[in-house]
PDB file of C-alpha atoms and ligand atoms in Angstrom:
ATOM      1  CA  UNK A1352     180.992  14.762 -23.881  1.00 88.00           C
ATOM      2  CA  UNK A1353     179.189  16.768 -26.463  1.00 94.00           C
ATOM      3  CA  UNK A1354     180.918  19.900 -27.443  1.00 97.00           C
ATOM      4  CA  UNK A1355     179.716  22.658 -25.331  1.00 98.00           C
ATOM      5  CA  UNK A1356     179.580  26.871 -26.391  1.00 98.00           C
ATOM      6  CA  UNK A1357     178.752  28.870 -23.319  1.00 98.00           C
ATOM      7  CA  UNK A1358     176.724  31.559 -24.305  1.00 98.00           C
ATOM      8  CA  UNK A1359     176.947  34.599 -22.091  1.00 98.00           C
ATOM      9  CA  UNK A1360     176.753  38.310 -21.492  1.00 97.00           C
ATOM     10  CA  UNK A1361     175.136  40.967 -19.125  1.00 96.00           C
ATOM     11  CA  UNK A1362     171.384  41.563 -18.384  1.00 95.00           C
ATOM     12  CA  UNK A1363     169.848  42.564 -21.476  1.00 95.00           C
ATOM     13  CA  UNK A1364     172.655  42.012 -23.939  1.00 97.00           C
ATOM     14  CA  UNK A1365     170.514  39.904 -26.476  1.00 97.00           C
ATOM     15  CA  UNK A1366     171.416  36.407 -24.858  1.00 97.00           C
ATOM     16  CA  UNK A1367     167.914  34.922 -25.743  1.00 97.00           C
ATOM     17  CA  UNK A1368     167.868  37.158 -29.370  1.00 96.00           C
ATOM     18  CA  UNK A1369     171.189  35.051 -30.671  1.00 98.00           C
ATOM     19  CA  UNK A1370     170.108  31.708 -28.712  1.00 98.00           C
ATOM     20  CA  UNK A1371     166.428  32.269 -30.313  1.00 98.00           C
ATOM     21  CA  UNK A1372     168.531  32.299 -33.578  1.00 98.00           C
ATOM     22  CA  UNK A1373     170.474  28.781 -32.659  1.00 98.00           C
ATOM     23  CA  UNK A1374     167.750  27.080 -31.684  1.00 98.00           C
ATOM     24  CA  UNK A1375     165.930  27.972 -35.677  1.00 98.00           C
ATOM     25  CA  UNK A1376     168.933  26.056 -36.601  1.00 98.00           C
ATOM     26  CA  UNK A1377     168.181  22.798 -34.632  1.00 97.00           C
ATOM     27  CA  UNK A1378     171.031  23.163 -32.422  1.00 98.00           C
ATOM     28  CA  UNK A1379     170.544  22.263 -28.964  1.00 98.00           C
ATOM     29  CA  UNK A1380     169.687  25.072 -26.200  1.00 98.00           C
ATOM     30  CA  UNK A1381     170.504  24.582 -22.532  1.00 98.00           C
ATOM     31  CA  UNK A1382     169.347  27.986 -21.144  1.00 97.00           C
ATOM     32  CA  UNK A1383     170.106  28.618 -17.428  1.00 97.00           C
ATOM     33  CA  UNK A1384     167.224  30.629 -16.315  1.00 95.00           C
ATOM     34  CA  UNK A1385     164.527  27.552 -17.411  1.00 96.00           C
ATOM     35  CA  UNK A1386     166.658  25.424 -15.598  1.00 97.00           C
ATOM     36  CA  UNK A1387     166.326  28.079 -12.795  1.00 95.00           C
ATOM     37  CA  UNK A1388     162.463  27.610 -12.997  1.00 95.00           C
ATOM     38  CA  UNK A1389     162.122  23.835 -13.385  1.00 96.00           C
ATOM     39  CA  UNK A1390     163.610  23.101  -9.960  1.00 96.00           C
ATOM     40  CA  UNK A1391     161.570  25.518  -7.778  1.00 96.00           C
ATOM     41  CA  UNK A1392     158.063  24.469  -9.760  1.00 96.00           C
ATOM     42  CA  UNK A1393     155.180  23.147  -7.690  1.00 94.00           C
ATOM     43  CA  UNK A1394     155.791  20.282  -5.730  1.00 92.00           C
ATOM     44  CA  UNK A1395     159.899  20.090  -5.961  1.00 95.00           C
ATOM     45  CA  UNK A1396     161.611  19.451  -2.772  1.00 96.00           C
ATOM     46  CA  UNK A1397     162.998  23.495  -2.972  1.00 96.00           C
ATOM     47  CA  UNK A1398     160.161  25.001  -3.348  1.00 97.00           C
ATOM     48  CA  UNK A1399     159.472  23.098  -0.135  1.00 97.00           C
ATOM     49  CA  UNK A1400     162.329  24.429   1.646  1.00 97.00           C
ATOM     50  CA  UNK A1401     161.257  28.454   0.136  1.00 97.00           C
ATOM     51  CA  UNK A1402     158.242  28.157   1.997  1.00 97.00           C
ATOM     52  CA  UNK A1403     159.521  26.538   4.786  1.00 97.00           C
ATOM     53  CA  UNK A1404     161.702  29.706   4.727  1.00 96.00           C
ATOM     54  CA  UNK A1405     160.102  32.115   3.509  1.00 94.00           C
ATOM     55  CA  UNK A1406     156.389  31.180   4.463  1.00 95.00           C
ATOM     56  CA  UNK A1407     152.988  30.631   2.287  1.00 94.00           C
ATOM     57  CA  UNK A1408     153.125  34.581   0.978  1.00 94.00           C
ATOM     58  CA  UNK A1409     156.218  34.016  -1.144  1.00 95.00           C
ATOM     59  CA  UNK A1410     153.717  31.469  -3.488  1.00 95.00           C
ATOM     60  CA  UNK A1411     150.525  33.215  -5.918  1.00 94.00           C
ATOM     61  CA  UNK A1412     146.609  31.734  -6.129  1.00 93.00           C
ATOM     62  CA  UNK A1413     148.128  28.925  -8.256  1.00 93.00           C
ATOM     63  CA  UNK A1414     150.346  27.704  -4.864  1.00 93.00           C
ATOM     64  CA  UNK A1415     153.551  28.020  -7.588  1.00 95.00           C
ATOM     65  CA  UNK A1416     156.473  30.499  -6.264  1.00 96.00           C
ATOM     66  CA  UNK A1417     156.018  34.162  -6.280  1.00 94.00           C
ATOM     67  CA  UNK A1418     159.206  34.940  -7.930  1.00 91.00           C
ATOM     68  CA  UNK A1419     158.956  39.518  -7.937  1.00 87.00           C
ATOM     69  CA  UNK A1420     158.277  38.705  -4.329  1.00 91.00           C
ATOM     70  CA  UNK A1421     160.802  36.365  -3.204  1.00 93.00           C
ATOM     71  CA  UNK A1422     162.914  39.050  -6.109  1.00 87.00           C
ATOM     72  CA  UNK A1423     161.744  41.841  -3.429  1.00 86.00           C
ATOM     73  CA  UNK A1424     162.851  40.156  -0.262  1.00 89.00           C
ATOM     74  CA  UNK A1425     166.211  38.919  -0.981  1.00 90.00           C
ATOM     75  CA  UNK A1426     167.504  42.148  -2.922  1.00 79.00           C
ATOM     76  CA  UNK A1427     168.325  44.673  -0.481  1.00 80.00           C
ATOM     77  CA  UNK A1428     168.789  41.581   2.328  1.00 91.00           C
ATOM     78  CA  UNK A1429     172.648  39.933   1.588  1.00 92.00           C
ATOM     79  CA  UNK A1430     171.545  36.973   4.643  1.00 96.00           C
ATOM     80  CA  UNK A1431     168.205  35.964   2.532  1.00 95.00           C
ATOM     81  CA  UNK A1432     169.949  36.389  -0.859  1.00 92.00           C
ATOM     82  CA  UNK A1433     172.920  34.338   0.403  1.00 94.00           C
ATOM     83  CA  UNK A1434     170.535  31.361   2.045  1.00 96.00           C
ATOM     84  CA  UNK A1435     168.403  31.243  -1.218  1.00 95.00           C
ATOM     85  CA  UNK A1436     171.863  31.213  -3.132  1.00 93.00           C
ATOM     86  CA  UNK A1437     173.210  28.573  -1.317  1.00 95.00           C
ATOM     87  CA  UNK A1438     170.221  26.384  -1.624  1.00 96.00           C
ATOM     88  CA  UNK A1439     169.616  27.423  -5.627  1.00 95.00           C
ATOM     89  CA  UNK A1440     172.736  27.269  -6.962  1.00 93.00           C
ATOM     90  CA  UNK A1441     174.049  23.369  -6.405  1.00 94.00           C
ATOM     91  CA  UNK A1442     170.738  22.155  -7.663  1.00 95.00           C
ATOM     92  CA  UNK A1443     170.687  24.546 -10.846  1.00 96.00           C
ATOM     93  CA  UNK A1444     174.689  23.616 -11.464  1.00 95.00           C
ATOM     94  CA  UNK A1445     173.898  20.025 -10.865  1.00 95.00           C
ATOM     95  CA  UNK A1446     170.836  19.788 -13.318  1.00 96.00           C
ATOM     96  CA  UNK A1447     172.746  21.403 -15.966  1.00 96.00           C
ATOM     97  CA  UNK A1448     175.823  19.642 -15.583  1.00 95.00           C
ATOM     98  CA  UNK A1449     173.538  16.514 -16.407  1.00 96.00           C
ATOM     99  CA  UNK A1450     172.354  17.597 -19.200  1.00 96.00           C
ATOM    100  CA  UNK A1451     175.501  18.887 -20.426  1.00 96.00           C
ATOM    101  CA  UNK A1452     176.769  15.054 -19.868  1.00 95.00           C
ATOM    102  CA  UNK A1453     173.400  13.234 -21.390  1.00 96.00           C
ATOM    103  CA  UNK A1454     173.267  15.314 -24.662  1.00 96.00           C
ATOM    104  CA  UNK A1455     173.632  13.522 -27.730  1.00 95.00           C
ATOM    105  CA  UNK A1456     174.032  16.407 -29.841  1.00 96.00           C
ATOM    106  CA  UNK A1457     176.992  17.385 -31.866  1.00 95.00           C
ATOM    107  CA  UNK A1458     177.483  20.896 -30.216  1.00 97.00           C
ATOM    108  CA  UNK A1459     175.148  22.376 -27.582  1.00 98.00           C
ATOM    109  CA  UNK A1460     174.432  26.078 -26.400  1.00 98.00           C
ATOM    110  CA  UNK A1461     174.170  26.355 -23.167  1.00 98.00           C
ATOM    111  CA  UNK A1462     173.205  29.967 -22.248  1.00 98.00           C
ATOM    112  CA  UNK A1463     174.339  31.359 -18.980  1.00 97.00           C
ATOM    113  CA  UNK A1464     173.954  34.831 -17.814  1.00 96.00           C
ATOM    114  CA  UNK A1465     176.279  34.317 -14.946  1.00 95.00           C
ATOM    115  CA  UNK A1466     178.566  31.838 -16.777  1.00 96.00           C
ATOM    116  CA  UNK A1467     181.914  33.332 -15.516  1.00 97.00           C
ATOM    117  CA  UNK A1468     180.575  35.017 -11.744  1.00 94.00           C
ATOM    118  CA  UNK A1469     179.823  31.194 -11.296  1.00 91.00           C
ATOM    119  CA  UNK A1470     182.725  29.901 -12.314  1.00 92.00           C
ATOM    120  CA  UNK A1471     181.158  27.721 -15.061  1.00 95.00           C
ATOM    121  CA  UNK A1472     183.724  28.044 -17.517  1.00 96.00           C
ATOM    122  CA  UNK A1473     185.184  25.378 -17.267  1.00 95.00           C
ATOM    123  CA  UNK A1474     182.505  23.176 -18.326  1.00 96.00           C
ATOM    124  CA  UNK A1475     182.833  25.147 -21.584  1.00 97.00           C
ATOM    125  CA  UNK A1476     184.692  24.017 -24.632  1.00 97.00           C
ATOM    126  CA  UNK A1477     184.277  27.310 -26.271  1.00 98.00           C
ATOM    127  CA  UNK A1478     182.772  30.456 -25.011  1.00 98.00           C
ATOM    128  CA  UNK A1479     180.491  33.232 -26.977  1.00 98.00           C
ATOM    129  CA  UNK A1480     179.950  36.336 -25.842  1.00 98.00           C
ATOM    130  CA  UNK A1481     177.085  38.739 -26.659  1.00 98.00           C
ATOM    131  CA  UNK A1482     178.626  42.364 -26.345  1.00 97.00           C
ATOM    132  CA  UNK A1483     176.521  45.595 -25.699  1.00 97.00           C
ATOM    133  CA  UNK A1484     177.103  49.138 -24.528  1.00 96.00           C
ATOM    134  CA  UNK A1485     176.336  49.363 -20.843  1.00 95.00           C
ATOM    135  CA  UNK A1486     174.391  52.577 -22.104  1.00 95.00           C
ATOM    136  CA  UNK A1487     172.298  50.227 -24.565  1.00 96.00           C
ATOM    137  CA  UNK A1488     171.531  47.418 -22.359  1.00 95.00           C
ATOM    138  CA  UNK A1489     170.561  49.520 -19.339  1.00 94.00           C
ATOM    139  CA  UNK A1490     168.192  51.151 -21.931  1.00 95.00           C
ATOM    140  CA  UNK A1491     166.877  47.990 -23.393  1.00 95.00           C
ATOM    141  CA  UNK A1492     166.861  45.953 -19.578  1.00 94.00           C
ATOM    142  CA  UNK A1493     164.773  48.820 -18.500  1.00 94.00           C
ATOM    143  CA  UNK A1494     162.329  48.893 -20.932  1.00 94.00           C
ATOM    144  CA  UNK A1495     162.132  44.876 -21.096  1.00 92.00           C
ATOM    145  CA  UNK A1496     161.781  44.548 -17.256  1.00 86.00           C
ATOM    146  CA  UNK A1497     159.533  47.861 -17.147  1.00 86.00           C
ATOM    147  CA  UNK A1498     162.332  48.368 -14.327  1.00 84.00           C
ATOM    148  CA  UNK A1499     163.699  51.460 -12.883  1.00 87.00           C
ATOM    149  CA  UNK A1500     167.279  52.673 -14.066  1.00 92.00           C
ATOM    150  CA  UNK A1501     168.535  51.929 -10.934  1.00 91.00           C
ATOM    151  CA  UNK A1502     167.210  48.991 -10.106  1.00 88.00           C
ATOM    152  CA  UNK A1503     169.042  47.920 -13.632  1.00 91.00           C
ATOM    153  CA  UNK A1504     172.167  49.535 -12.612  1.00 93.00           C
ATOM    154  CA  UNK A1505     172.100  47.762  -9.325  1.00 89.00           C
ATOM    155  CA  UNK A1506     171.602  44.414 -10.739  1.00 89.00           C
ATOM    156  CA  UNK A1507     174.633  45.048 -13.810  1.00 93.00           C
ATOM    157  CA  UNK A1508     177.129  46.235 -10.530  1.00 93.00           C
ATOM    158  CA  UNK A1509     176.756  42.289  -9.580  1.00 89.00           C
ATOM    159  CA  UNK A1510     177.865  41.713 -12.997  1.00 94.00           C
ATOM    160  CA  UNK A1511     181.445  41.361 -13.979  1.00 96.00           C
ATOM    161  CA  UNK A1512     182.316  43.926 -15.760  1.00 95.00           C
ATOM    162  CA  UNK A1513     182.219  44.599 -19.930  1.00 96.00           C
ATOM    163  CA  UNK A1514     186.065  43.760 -20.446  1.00 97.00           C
ATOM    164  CA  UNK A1515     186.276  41.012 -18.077  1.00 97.00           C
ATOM    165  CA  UNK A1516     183.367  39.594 -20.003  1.00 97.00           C
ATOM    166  CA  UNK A1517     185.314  39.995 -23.373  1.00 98.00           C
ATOM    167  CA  UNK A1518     188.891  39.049 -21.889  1.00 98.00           C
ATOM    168  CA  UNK A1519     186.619  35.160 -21.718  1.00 98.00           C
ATOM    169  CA  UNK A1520     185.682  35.796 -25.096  1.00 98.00           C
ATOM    170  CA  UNK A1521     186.435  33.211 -28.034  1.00 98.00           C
ATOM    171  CA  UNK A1522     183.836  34.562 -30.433  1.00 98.00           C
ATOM    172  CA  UNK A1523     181.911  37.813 -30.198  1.00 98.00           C
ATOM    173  CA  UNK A1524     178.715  38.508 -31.442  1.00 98.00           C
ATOM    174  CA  UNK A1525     178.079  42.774 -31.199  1.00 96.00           C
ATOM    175  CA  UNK A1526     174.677  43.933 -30.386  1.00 97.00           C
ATOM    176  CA  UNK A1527     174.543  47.104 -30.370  1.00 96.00           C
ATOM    177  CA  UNK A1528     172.590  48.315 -33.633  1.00 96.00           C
ATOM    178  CA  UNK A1529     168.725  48.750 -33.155  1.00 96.00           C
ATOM    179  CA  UNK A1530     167.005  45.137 -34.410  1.00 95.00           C
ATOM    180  CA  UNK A1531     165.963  46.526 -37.694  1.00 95.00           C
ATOM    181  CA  UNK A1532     169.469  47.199 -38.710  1.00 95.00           C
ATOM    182  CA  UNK A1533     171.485  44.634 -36.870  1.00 95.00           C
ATOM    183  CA  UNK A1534     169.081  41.486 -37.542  1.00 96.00           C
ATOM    184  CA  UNK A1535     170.525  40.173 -40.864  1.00 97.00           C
ATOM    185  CA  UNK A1536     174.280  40.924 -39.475  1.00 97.00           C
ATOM    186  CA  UNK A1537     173.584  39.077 -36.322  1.00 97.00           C
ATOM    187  CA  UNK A1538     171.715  36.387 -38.327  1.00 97.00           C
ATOM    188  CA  UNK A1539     174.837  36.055 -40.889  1.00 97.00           C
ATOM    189  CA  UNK A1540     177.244  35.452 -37.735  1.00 98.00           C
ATOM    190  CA  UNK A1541     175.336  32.873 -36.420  1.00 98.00           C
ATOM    191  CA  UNK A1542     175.318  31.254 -39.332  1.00 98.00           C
ATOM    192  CA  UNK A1543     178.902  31.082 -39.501  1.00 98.00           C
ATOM    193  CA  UNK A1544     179.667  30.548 -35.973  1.00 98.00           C
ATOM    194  CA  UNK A1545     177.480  27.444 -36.900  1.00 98.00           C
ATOM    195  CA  UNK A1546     179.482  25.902 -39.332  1.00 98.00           C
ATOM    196  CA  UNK A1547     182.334  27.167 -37.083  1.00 98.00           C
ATOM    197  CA  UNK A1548     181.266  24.651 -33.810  1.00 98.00           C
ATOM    198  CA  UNK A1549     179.690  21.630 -36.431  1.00 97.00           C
ATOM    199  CA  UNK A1550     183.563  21.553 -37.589  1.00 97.00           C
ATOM    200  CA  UNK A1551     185.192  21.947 -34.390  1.00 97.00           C
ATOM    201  CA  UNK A1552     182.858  19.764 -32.446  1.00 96.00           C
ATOM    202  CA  UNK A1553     183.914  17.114 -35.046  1.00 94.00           C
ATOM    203  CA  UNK A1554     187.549  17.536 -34.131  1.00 92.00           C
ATOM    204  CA  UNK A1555     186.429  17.197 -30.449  1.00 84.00           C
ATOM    205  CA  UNK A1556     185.372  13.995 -30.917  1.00 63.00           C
ATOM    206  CA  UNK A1557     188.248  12.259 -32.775  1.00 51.00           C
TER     207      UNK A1557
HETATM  208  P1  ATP B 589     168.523  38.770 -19.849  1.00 65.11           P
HETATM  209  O1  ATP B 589     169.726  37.976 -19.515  1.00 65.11           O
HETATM  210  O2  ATP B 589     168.451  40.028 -19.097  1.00 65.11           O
HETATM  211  O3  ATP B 589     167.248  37.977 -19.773  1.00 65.11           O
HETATM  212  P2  ATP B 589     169.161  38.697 -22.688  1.00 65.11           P
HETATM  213  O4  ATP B 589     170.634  38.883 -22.719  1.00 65.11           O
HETATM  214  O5  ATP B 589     168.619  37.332 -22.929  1.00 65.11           O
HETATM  215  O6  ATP B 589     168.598  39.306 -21.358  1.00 65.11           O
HETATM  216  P3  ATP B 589     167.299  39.614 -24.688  1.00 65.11           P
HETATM  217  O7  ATP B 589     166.131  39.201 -23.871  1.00 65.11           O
HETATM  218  O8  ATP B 589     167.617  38.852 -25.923  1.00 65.11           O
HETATM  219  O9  ATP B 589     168.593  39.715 -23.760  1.00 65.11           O
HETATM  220  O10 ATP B 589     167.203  41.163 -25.066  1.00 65.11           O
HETATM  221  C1  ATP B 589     166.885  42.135 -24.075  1.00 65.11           C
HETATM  222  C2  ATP B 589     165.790  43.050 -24.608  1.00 65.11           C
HETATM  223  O11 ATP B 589     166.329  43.844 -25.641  1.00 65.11           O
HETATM  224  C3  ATP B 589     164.603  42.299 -25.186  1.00 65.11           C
HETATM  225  O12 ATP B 589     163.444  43.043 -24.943  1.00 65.11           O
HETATM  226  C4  ATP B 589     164.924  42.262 -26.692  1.00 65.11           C
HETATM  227  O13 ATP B 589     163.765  42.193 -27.464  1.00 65.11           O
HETATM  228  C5  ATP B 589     165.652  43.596 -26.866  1.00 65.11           C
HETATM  229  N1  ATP B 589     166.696  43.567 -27.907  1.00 65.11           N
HETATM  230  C6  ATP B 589     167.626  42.611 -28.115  1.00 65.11           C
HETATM  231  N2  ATP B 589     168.428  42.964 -29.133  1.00 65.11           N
HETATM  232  C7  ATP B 589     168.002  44.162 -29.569  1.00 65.11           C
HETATM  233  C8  ATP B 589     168.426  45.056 -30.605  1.00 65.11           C
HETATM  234  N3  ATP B 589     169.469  44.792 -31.385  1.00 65.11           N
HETATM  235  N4  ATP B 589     167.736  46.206 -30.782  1.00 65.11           N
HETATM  236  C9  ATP B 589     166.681  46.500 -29.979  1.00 65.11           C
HETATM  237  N5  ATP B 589     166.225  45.708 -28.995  1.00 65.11           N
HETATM  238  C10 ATP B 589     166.878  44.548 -28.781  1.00 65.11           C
END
């Protein structure tokens, strides 16, 4: 199987910044939260089952799934959250999983925020971790997500926690410095972490 880096680290640590930044490269991107998408868009079999659930309110005018309200009425509700968990979750794991096993590339990325809450390590030949101050990325989440604080906090309590994150750690890319200054640094160690999987994902497959 091709050579797979996990890419993970908490809401808002700059998953999507350093992926962005693989992907410019012409590696390969496998990024969770599209998968996440793709198999609840109009017309799958789940999105069947949400409504079922749910009813007609959880979808918009274009009949595709409301996701800030289905968001709203699973987050303070641990029976809905756990029903839509149980029916997300296989079908996300599965899809991945499949395209972990079809690629054809020499080393993938396969970005997952929730990599090692859903035990997904172990699909992983290497794992990279995107590190922030809980300070920084409660700033930056907020401001993305044009969230509360707490609503922020809330969601980074589900999280494990910063050094459980980096005990997983093989490489480490920092992202703490505002964009302007920490760019070219972060661009640099993706460059190198490049040459670092080409090499290793070699080895793999002798
Ligand atoms: P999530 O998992 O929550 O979707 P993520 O880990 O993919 O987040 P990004 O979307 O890359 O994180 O970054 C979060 C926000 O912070 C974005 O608005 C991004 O533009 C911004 N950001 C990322 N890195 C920096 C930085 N070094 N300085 C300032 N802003 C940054």
């Amino acid at each position: 199987m091709t050579y797979v880096v996990g890419l993970t680290g908490g809401i808002g640590s700059g998953k999507t910044t350093v992926s962005d930044l693989f992907a410019e490269l012409g590696v390969e991107v496998i990024d969770a939260d599209i998968v996440a998408r793709h198999v609840v868009e109009k017309g799958t079999p789940l999105l069947a089952q949400i409504v079922e659930h749910f009813g007609e309110d959880i979808l918009n005018a274009e009949k595709e799934l409301d996701r800030a309200k289905l968001r709203q009425m699973v987050f303070n509700n641990d029976t809905e959250k756990n029903w839509l968990n149980d029916l997300l979750h296989p079908a996300i794991r599965e899809t991945m999983v499949k395209k972990l096993q079809e690629s054809t590339a020499c080393y993938l990325i396969w970005v997952v925020p929730l990599l090692i809450e859903n035990k997904l390590t172990e699909f992983c030949d290497r794992i990279l971790v995107v590190d922030v101050s809980p300070e920084i990325q409660l700033e930056r989440a907020t401001k993305r997500d044009k969230s509360k604080v707490e609503t922020i906090r809330k969601i980074m309590a589900t999280q494990v926690s910063r050094e459980e994150r980096l005990s997983y750690a093989d490489d480490l890319i920092e992202n703490n410095l505002p964009i302007e200054q920490g760019f070219v640094l972060i661009k640099e160690q993706v460059n190198s972490l490049h040459q670092k999987y080409l090499t290793l994902a070699n080895k793999k497959e002798k």
